């Protein structure tokens, strides 16, 4: 197994065999959670309202960032939209291709800074914007987005306020921004590389957007402090 791609291996095995050993997620707040793999293979009838709204907002040439198993890209492609699935996992990209997505890029989003290809919509679902890792990383994400979006382009993503971890579950607040969580995947007794994931509350998002000169529209909120945002360049 590629130690650096235990998530991709788990996706690949689930796609091939229908079930696998558990994919575990170690967290910086000391919990170990099981990541349900079937959530990456949902069809249209299984998508939550937030994701249906996000897909409906997509326009033009779409880049599905952190595409996972490609479910959202497939939905857009079936609507005859021009969509490209992007994932840094080589094995995930093999799954996406096998499932029928026509355009797949195996790359890290942060490597697109000098790309000549431009898009109308950047889609980051299932808190895909979290790949930014930190507040500074989110600023970098917006800077790259500005370079690879056409004028009038948009970013669509969901995130959530995770202050409940500290308010309701007694988790000790870190010294850094509390929406930054460190994760590490474990699959078949192999550990992946630790990584930071960002959950950004709306107030902090507004600060970053103002600094980077982006306009924000919150288009959906649920009862669990999760929201869907649309951002466009000022």
mmCIF file of C-alpha atoms in Angstrom:
data_model
loop_
_atom_site.group_PDB
_atom_site.id
_atom_site.type_symbol
_atom_site.label_atom_id
_atom_site.label_comp_id
_atom_site.label_asym_id
_atom_site.label_seq_id
_atom_site.Cartn_x
_atom_site.Cartn_y
_atom_site.Cartn_z
ATOM 1 C CA UNK A 1 0.000 0.000 0.000
ATOM 2 C CA UNK A 2 1.162 3.516 -0.768
ATOM 3 C CA UNK A 3 1.617 4.891 2.736
ATOM 4 C CA UNK A 4 0.924 8.407 1.514
ATOM 5 C CA UNK A 5 -2.414 7.466 -0.060
ATOM 6 C CA UNK A 6 -4.264 5.314 2.448
ATOM 7 C CA UNK A 7 -7.472 7.271 1.766
ATOM 8 C CA UNK A 8 -7.210 6.581 -1.962
ATOM 9 C CA UNK A 9 -6.509 2.904 -1.290
ATOM 10 C CA UNK A 10 -9.611 2.649 0.884
ATOM 11 C CA UNK A 11 -11.741 4.306 -1.820
ATOM 12 C CA UNK A 12 -10.274 2.020 -4.471
ATOM 13 C CA UNK A 13 -10.889 -1.115 -2.409
ATOM 14 C CA UNK A 14 -14.456 -0.065 -1.623
ATOM 15 C CA UNK A 15 -15.131 0.564 -5.309
ATOM 16 C CA UNK A 16 -13.703 -2.819 -6.319
ATOM 17 C CA UNK A 17 -15.052 -5.019 -3.526
ATOM 18 C CA UNK A 18 -18.044 -3.163 -2.080
ATOM 19 C CA UNK A 19 -16.738 -3.275 1.467
ATOM 20 C CA UNK A 20 -13.362 -2.930 3.116
ATOM 21 C CA UNK A 21 -11.699 -2.786 6.466
ATOM 22 C CA UNK A 22 -12.587 0.425 8.333
ATOM 23 C CA UNK A 23 -10.969 3.689 7.297
ATOM 24 C CA UNK A 24 -10.088 5.355 10.597
ATOM 25 C CA UNK A 25 -9.523 9.040 11.169
ATOM 26 C CA UNK A 26 -7.266 10.071 14.049
ATOM 27 C CA UNK A 27 -7.921 13.620 15.244
ATOM 28 C CA UNK A 28 -5.972 16.251 17.133
ATOM 29 C CA UNK A 29 -8.715 16.263 19.780
ATOM 30 C CA UNK A 30 -7.826 12.639 20.555
ATOM 31 C CA UNK A 31 -10.849 10.934 19.018
ATOM 32 C CA UNK A 32 -10.612 8.114 16.479
ATOM 33 C CA UNK A 33 -13.556 8.118 14.085
ATOM 34 C CA UNK A 34 -14.542 5.719 11.334
ATOM 35 C CA UNK A 35 -14.937 7.408 7.944
ATOM 36 C CA UNK A 36 -17.901 5.839 6.117
ATOM 37 C CA UNK A 37 -16.732 5.187 2.559
ATOM 38 C CA UNK A 38 -20.191 4.803 1.059
ATOM 39 C CA UNK A 39 -20.753 8.555 1.506
ATOM 40 C CA UNK A 40 -18.320 9.140 -1.376
ATOM 41 C CA UNK A 41 -20.406 6.970 -3.711
ATOM 42 C CA UNK A 42 -23.853 8.524 -3.220
ATOM 43 C CA UNK A 43 -26.214 9.010 -6.134
ATOM 44 C CA UNK A 44 -28.544 11.943 -6.747
ATOM 45 C CA UNK A 45 -31.262 10.626 -4.450
ATOM 46 C CA UNK A 46 -28.843 10.368 -1.537
ATOM 47 C CA UNK A 47 -27.360 13.872 -1.704
ATOM 48 C CA UNK A 48 -28.420 16.322 1.026
ATOM 49 C CA UNK A 49 -30.243 19.536 0.202
ATOM 50 C CA UNK A 50 -27.080 21.601 0.630
ATOM 51 C CA UNK A 51 -25.273 19.642 -2.085
ATOM 52 C CA UNK A 52 -28.252 19.779 -4.451
ATOM 53 C CA UNK A 53 -28.265 23.572 -4.097
ATOM 54 C CA UNK A 54 -24.511 23.734 -4.651
ATOM 55 C CA UNK A 55 -24.739 21.690 -7.854
ATOM 56 C CA UNK A 56 -27.602 23.845 -9.098
ATOM 57 C CA UNK A 57 -25.460 26.955 -8.615
ATOM 58 C CA UNK A 58 -22.622 25.589 -10.776
ATOM 59 C CA UNK A 59 -22.198 27.351 -14.084
ATOM 60 C CA UNK A 60 -19.983 27.099 -17.149
ATOM 61 C CA UNK A 61 -16.733 25.150 -16.980
ATOM 62 C CA UNK A 62 -16.593 23.555 -13.501
ATOM 63 C CA UNK A 63 -13.585 22.252 -11.567
ATOM 64 C CA UNK A 64 -14.649 19.819 -8.841
ATOM 65 C CA UNK A 65 -11.797 20.182 -6.343
ATOM 66 C CA UNK A 66 -11.054 17.238 -4.067
ATOM 67 C CA UNK A 67 -13.466 15.141 -6.079
ATOM 68 C CA UNK A 68 -13.026 11.967 -4.000
ATOM 69 C CA UNK A 69 -14.864 9.215 -5.880
ATOM 70 C CA UNK A 70 -16.328 11.687 -8.374
ATOM 71 C CA UNK A 71 -20.006 11.639 -7.385
ATOM 72 C CA UNK A 72 -20.531 15.383 -7.767
ATOM 73 C CA UNK A 73 -18.632 15.513 -11.052
ATOM 74 C CA UNK A 74 -20.792 12.651 -12.332
ATOM 75 C CA UNK A 75 -23.976 14.507 -11.405
ATOM 76 C CA UNK A 76 -22.838 17.605 -13.286
ATOM 77 C CA UNK A 77 -21.673 15.577 -16.278
ATOM 78 C CA UNK A 78 -25.056 13.862 -16.463
ATOM 79 C CA UNK A 79 -26.591 17.339 -16.745
ATOM 80 C CA UNK A 80 -24.370 17.894 -19.798
ATOM 81 C CA UNK A 81 -22.189 20.386 -17.966
ATOM 82 C CA UNK A 82 -18.493 20.817 -18.698
ATOM 83 C CA UNK A 83 -16.800 19.479 -15.574
ATOM 84 C CA UNK A 84 -13.315 18.343 -14.572
ATOM 85 C CA UNK A 85 -12.652 16.294 -11.429
ATOM 86 C CA UNK A 86 -9.459 17.128 -9.541
ATOM 87 C CA UNK A 87 -7.945 15.004 -6.792
ATOM 88 C CA UNK A 88 -4.408 14.648 -5.466
ATOM 89 C CA UNK A 89 -4.902 10.892 -4.928
ATOM 90 C CA UNK A 90 -3.862 8.786 -7.906
ATOM 91 C CA UNK A 91 -6.032 5.893 -6.755
ATOM 92 C CA UNK A 92 -9.047 8.161 -6.276
ATOM 93 C CA UNK A 93 -8.541 9.416 -9.823
ATOM 94 C CA UNK A 94 -8.564 5.820 -11.072
ATOM 95 C CA UNK A 95 -11.911 5.326 -9.329
ATOM 96 C CA UNK A 96 -13.301 8.574 -10.753
ATOM 97 C CA UNK A 97 -12.264 7.570 -14.269
ATOM 98 C CA UNK A 98 -13.674 4.050 -13.865
ATOM 99 C CA UNK A 99 -17.005 5.520 -12.755
ATOM 100 C CA UNK A 100 -17.247 7.423 -16.042
ATOM 101 C CA UNK A 101 -16.053 10.984 -15.462
ATOM 102 C CA UNK A 102 -14.559 12.146 -18.754
ATOM 103 C CA UNK A 103 -12.047 14.736 -17.526
ATOM 104 C CA UNK A 104 -9.914 13.909 -14.498
ATOM 105 C CA UNK A 105 -6.788 15.649 -13.220
ATOM 106 C CA UNK A 106 -4.481 13.985 -10.695
ATOM 107 C CA UNK A 107 -2.910 17.002 -9.021
ATOM 108 C CA UNK A 108 -2.789 19.106 -5.860
ATOM 109 C CA UNK A 109 -4.962 22.221 -6.030
ATOM 110 C CA UNK A 110 -2.037 24.363 -4.871
ATOM 111 C CA UNK A 111 -0.092 23.191 -7.904
ATOM 112 C CA UNK A 112 -2.550 24.927 -10.253
ATOM 113 C CA UNK A 113 -1.157 28.391 -9.592
ATOM 114 C CA UNK A 114 0.536 28.564 -12.988
ATOM 115 C CA UNK A 115 -2.107 26.626 -14.905
ATOM 116 C CA UNK A 116 -3.187 27.993 -18.279
ATOM 117 C CA UNK A 117 -6.646 26.415 -17.959
ATOM 118 C CA UNK A 118 -9.409 28.614 -16.582
ATOM 119 C CA UNK A 119 -12.796 27.799 -15.104
ATOM 120 C CA UNK A 120 -16.107 29.496 -14.396
ATOM 121 C CA UNK A 121 -16.826 27.614 -11.159
ATOM 122 C CA UNK A 122 -14.600 26.067 -8.531
ATOM 123 C CA UNK A 123 -16.590 23.553 -6.480
ATOM 124 C CA UNK A 124 -15.394 22.423 -3.044
ATOM 125 C CA UNK A 125 -18.022 20.138 -1.482
ATOM 126 C CA UNK A 126 -17.991 18.015 1.680
ATOM 127 C CA UNK A 127 -16.040 20.862 3.282
ATOM 128 C CA UNK A 128 -13.526 20.620 0.468
ATOM 129 C CA UNK A 129 -12.360 24.158 1.209
ATOM 130 C CA UNK A 130 -10.835 22.563 4.293
ATOM 131 C CA UNK A 131 -7.858 21.501 2.187
ATOM 132 C CA UNK A 132 -6.646 25.055 2.764
ATOM 133 C CA UNK A 133 -5.541 23.793 6.176
ATOM 134 C CA UNK A 134 -5.145 27.185 7.858
ATOM 135 C CA UNK A 135 -6.374 30.759 7.582
ATOM 136 C CA UNK A 136 -3.226 31.614 5.628
ATOM 137 C CA UNK A 137 -3.883 28.592 3.449
ATOM 138 C CA UNK A 138 -7.385 29.860 2.718
ATOM 139 C CA UNK A 139 -5.922 33.183 1.640
ATOM 140 C CA UNK A 140 -3.626 31.252 -0.704
ATOM 141 C CA UNK A 141 -6.594 29.244 -2.021
ATOM 142 C CA UNK A 142 -8.416 32.473 -2.888
ATOM 143 C CA UNK A 143 -5.310 33.883 -4.565
ATOM 144 C CA UNK A 144 -4.968 30.789 -6.762
ATOM 145 C CA UNK A 145 -8.705 30.852 -7.491
ATOM 146 C CA UNK A 146 -8.386 34.423 -8.723
ATOM 147 C CA UNK A 147 -5.754 33.272 -11.233
ATOM 148 C CA UNK A 148 -7.636 30.267 -12.600
ATOM 149 C CA UNK A 149 -11.164 31.684 -12.739
ATOM 150 C CA UNK A 150 -12.545 33.598 -15.678
ATOM 151 C CA UNK A 151 -13.799 37.132 -14.930
ATOM 152 C CA UNK A 152 -17.168 36.747 -13.240
ATOM 153 C CA UNK A 153 -16.233 33.283 -11.982
ATOM 154 C CA UNK A 154 -17.289 31.844 -8.651
ATOM 155 C CA UNK A 155 -16.292 29.553 -5.801
ATOM 156 C CA UNK A 156 -18.958 27.354 -4.218
ATOM 157 C CA UNK A 157 -18.194 25.536 -0.984
ATOM 158 C CA UNK A 158 -19.599 24.407 2.337
ATOM 159 C CA UNK A 159 -18.039 24.656 5.766
ATOM 160 C CA UNK A 160 -19.167 24.809 9.375
ATOM 161 C CA UNK A 161 -18.572 26.399 12.748
ATOM 162 C CA UNK A 162 -17.101 23.703 14.998
ATOM 163 C CA UNK A 163 -17.128 25.747 18.205
ATOM 164 C CA UNK A 164 -19.527 23.101 19.571
ATOM 165 C CA UNK A 165 -16.523 20.801 20.027
ATOM 166 C CA UNK A 166 -15.191 23.171 22.658
ATOM 167 C CA UNK A 167 -18.514 24.381 24.058
ATOM 168 C CA UNK A 168 -20.392 21.083 24.314
ATOM 169 C CA UNK A 169 -17.808 18.297 24.363
ATOM 170 C CA UNK A 170 -15.137 19.708 26.623
ATOM 171 C CA UNK A 171 -12.390 19.646 24.000
ATOM 172 C CA UNK A 172 -9.596 22.008 24.965
ATOM 173 C CA UNK A 173 -9.289 24.994 22.644
ATOM 174 C CA UNK A 174 -5.952 25.188 20.832
ATOM 175 C CA UNK A 175 -3.785 28.292 20.802
ATOM 176 C CA UNK A 176 -4.309 28.663 17.039
ATOM 177 C CA UNK A 177 -7.594 29.307 15.231
ATOM 178 C CA UNK A 178 -9.944 26.645 16.677
ATOM 179 C CA UNK A 179 -11.300 25.619 13.270
ATOM 180 C CA UNK A 180 -7.980 23.992 12.359
ATOM 181 C CA UNK A 181 -8.022 20.249 13.031
ATOM 182 C CA UNK A 182 -5.138 17.861 12.444
ATOM 183 C CA UNK A 183 -6.143 14.516 10.965
ATOM 184 C CA UNK A 184 -4.380 11.290 10.082
ATOM 185 C CA UNK A 185 -5.941 8.376 8.204
ATOM 186 C CA UNK A 186 -5.379 4.759 9.169
ATOM 187 C CA UNK A 187 -6.283 1.861 6.889
ATOM 188 C CA UNK A 188 -5.279 -1.794 7.188
ATOM 189 C CA UNK A 189 -2.847 -0.828 9.973
ATOM 190 C CA UNK A 190 -1.094 1.677 7.712
ATOM 191 C CA UNK A 191 -0.928 5.319 8.770
ATOM 192 C CA UNK A 192 -1.224 8.165 6.300
ATOM 193 C CA UNK A 193 0.613 11.459 6.493
ATOM 194 C CA UNK A 194 -0.907 13.875 9.060
ATOM 195 C CA UNK A 195 -2.636 16.884 7.545
ATOM 196 C CA UNK A 196 -4.438 20.020 8.696
ATOM 197 C CA UNK A 197 -8.075 20.632 7.752
ATOM 198 C CA UNK A 198 -9.891 23.940 8.080
ATOM 199 C CA UNK A 199 -13.453 24.515 9.291
ATOM 200 C CA UNK A 200 -14.131 28.224 9.065
ATOM 201 C CA UNK A 201 -16.950 30.066 10.761
ATOM 202 C CA UNK A 202 -18.782 32.785 8.865
ATOM 203 C CA UNK A 203 -17.336 35.679 10.855
ATOM 204 C CA UNK A 204 -13.767 34.598 10.162
ATOM 205 C CA UNK A 205 -14.633 33.907 6.524
ATOM 206 C CA UNK A 206 -15.852 37.484 6.106
ATOM 207 C CA UNK A 207 -12.523 38.772 7.444
ATOM 208 C CA UNK A 208 -10.549 36.666 4.959
ATOM 209 C CA UNK A 209 -12.854 37.602 2.085
ATOM 210 C CA UNK A 210 -12.516 41.304 2.868
ATOM 211 C CA UNK A 211 -8.729 41.014 2.969
ATOM 212 C CA UNK A 212 -8.577 39.133 -0.355
ATOM 213 C CA UNK A 213 -11.337 41.256 -1.973
ATOM 214 C CA UNK A 214 -14.026 38.642 -2.504
ATOM 215 C CA UNK A 215 -17.792 39.034 -2.210
ATOM 216 C CA UNK A 216 -19.591 36.415 -0.098
ATOM 217 C CA UNK A 217 -23.149 35.171 -0.317
ATOM 218 C CA UNK A 218 -24.391 32.606 2.225
ATOM 219 C CA UNK A 219 -26.995 30.695 0.269
ATOM 220 C CA UNK A 220 -27.934 27.969 2.750
ATOM 221 C CA UNK A 221 -27.587 27.160 6.450
ATOM 222 C CA UNK A 222 -28.739 24.127 8.401
ATOM 223 C CA UNK A 223 -29.434 23.472 12.078
ATOM 224 C CA UNK A 224 -25.925 22.052 12.628
ATOM 225 C CA UNK A 225 -23.983 25.289 11.916
ATOM 226 C CA UNK A 226 -23.137 24.057 8.421
ATOM 227 C CA UNK A 227 -23.492 26.548 5.596
ATOM 228 C CA UNK A 228 -23.103 26.847 1.837
ATOM 229 C CA UNK A 229 -21.271 29.873 0.462
ATOM 230 C CA UNK A 230 -20.829 31.410 -2.938
ATOM 231 C CA UNK A 231 -17.866 33.741 -3.464
ATOM 232 C CA UNK A 232 -17.106 36.003 -6.408
ATOM 233 C CA UNK A 233 -14.245 38.392 -7.118
ATOM 234 C CA UNK A 234 -14.637 42.097 -6.440
#
